XYZ file of C-alpha atoms in Angstrom:
258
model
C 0.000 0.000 0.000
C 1.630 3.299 -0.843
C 1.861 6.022 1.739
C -1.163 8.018 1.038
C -3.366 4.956 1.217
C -1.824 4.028 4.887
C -2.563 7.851 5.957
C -6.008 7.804 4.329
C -6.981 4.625 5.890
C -5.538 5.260 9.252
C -7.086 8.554 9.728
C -10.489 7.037 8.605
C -10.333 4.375 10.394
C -8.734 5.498 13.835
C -11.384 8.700 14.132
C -14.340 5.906 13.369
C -12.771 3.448 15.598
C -12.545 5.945 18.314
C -16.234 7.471 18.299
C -17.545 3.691 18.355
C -15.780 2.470 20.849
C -16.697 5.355 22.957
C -20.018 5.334 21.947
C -20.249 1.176 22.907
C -18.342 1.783 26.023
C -21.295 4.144 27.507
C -23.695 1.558 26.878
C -22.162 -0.843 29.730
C -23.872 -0.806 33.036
C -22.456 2.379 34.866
C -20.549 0.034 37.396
C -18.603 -1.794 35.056
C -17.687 1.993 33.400
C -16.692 3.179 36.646
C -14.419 0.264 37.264
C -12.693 0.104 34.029
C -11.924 3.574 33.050
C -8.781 3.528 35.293
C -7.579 0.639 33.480
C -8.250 1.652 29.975
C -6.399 5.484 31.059
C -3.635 3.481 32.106
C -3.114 1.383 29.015
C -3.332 4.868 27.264
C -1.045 6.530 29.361
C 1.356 3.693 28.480
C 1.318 3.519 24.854
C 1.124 7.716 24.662
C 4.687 7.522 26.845
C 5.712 4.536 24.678
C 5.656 6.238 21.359
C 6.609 9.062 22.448
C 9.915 8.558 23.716
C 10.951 5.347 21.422
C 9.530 6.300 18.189
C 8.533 9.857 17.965
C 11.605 11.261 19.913
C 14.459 9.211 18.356
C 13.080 9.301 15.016
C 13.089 13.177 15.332
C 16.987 13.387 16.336
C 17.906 10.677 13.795
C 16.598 12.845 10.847
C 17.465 16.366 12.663
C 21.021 17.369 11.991
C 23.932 17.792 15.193
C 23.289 21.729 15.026
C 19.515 20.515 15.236
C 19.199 18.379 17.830
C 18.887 20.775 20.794
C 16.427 22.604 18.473
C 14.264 19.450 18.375
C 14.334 19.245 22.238
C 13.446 23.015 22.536
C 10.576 22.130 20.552
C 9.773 19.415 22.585
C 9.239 22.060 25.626
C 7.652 24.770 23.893
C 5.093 22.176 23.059
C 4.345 21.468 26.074
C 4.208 24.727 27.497
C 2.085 25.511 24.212
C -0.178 22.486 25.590
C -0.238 23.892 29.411
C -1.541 27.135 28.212
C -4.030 26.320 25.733
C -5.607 23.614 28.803
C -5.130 26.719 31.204
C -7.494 28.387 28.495
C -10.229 25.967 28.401
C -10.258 25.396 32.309
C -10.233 29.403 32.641
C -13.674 29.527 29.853
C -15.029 26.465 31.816
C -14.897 28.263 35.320
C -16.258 31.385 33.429
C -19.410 29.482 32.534
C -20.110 28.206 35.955
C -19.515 31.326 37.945
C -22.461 32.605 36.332
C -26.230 32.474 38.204
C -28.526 29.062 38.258
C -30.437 30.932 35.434
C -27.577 31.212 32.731
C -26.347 27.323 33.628
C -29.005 25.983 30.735
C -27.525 28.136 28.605
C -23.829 27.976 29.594
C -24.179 24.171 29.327
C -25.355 24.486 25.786
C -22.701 26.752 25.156
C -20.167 24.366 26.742
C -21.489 21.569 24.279
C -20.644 23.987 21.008
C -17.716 24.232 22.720
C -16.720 20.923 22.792
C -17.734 20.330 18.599
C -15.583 23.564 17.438
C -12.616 22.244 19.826
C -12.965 18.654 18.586
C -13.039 19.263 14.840
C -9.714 21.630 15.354
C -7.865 19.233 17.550
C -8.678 16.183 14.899
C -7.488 18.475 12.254
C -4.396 18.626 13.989
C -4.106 14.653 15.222
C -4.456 14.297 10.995
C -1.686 16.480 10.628
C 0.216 14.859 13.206
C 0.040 11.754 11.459
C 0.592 12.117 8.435
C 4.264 13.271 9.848
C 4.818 10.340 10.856
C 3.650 8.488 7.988
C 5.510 10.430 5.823
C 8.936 9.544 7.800
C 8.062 6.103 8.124
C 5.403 3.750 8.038
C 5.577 1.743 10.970
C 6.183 5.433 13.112
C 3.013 6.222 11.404
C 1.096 3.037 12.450
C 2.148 3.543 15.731
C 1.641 6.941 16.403
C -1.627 5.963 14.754
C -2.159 3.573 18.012
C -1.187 6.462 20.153
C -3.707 8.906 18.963
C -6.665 5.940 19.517
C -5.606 5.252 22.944
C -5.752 9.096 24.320
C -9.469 9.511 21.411
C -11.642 7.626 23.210
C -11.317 8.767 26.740
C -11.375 12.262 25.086
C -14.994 11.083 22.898
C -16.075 9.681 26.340
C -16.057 12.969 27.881
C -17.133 14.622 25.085
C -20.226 12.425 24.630
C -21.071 13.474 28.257
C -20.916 17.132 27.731
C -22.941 16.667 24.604
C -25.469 14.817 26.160
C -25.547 16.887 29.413
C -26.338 20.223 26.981
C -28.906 18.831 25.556
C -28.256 16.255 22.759
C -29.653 12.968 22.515
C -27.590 9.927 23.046
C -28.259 9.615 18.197
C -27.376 12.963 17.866
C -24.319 13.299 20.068
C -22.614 10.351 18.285
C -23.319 11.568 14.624
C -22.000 14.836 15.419
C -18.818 13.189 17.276
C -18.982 10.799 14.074
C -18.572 14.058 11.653
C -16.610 16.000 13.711
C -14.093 13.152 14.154
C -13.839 13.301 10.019
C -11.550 16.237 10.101
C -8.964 13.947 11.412
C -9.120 12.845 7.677
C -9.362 16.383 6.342
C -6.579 17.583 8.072
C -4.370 14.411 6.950
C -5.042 15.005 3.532
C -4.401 18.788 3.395
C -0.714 17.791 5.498
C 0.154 15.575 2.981
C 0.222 18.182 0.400
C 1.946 20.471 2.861
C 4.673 18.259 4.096
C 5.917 17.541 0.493
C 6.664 21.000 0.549
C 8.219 21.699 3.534
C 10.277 18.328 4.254
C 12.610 20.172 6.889
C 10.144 20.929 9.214
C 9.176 17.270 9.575
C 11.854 16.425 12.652
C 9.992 19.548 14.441
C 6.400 18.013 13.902
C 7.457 15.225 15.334
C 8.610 16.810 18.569
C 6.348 18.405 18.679
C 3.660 15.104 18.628
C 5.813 13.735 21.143
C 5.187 16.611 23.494
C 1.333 16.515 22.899
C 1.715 12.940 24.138
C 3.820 13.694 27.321
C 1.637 16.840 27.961
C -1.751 14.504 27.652
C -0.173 11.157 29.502
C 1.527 13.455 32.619
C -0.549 16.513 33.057
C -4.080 14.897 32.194
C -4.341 11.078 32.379
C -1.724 10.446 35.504
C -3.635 12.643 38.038
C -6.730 11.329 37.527
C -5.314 7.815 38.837
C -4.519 9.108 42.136
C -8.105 9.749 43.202
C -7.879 5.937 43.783
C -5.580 4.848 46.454
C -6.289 0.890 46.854
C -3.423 -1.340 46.469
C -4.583 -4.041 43.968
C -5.680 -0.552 41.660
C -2.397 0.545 41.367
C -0.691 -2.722 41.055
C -3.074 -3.141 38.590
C -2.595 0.580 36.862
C 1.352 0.047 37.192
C 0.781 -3.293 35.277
C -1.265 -1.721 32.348
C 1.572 1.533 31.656
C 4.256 -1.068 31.633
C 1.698 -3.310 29.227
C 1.207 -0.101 26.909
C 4.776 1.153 26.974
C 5.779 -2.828 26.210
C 3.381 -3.422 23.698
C 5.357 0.016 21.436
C 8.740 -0.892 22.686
C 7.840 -4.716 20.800
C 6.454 -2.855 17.467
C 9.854 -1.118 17.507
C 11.838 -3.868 17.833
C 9.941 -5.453 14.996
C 10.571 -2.487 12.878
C 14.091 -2.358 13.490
C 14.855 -6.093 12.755
């Protein structure tokens, strides 16, 4: 399959993939959704850490040059100080909405829920761009990086399915407009591959700066939320699923490197 077809198909299938799993996931009993989150967040958090630091990082030094490579790991930080302030944003327009009076919270929940659909559609526009990087360097970076963005999509769809729902939406609606939404993952492939056959320098950056998406999302937003749990056999069982995740990359980049 040529590169465009794996970048196509991967961006089609992984925003699909991610909306119906979420969608599926809601319709287990509430318990059993509970209980499992944690588990799924920690496989995440795993393979997000995993590509990031043995595919997305070393592939970005490899093609950098010398003079480059501290340029790549300035990138890295920017990115996720880029990342700190953009969540800083959201959580600033969030509070804004709910410091307003019982009459406006209708209305600020609807607004949160249009919210959600312009910020989805721009951040799939940029996962598409993202991987089409790393298809474009190499295919199995792109296949994995591929993984990557499925694993930290559906606990993102979950919660945006919830603040869909809670504005307003029905359970039909919410997932067709997730469903379109989660199309300009594709969009936003297709208009980076024309782009990056331009501009093949700026590659090395991209991917440093993917990689610091993927540390920003695994450390500032996944990891904290598995501290509100403090039972043993939970984080045993946490601890076993990052090591699973970060195992399961490090073994797809042994394969690619045989």
């Amino acid at each position: 399959m040529s590169v465009l077809g794996w970048i196509i198909a991967f961006s089609v299938f992984g925003s699909l993939l991610s909306v119906v799993m979420a969608a599926g996931y809601l319709l287990l009993p509430e318990r059993t959704r509970v209980r499992s989150l944690t588990f799924l967040v920690s496989f995440a958090i795993g393979v997000l850490l995993g590509v990031a630091f043995i595919h997305l990082l070393p592939h970005a030094l490899h093609d950098a040059s010398i003079h480059d490579s501290n340029a790549i790991m300035v990138t890295v930080l920017l990115g996720i100080f880029v990342f700190f302030i953009l969540e800083k944003a959201l959580i600033w327009r969030h509070a804004h909405h709910h410091g307003h009076d019982a009459s406006s919270e209708h209305r600020g929940d609807q607004s949160a829920g249009a919210l959600i659909v312009v910020g989805d559609t721009f951040h799939n526009f940029i996962d598409g761009i993202l991987l089409t990087a790393a298809f474009v360097t190499d295919v199995h970076l792109g296949i994995a990086t591929g993984f990557a963005l499925i694993a930290h999509e559906i606990p993102q769809e979950l919660g945006d399915f919830a603040i869909l729902i809670n504005s307003g939406m029905s359970r039909l609606r919410a997932f067709i407009l997730n469903g379109v939404t989660s199309l300009a993952m594709v969009i936003g492939a297709l208009v980076a591959w024309w782009g990056i056959q331009q501009v093949q320098a700026v590659l090395p950056y991209i991917l440093a700066f993917t990689a610091a998406s993927f540390i920003y999302i695994a450390v500032a937003d996944l990891i904290p939320s598995l501290h509100r749990g403090v039972r043993l056999r939970d984080t045993i069982a946490q601890m076993v699923l990052i090591a699973a995740g970060i195992l399961l990359i490090a073994a797809f980049h042994s394969t690619e490197i045989v």
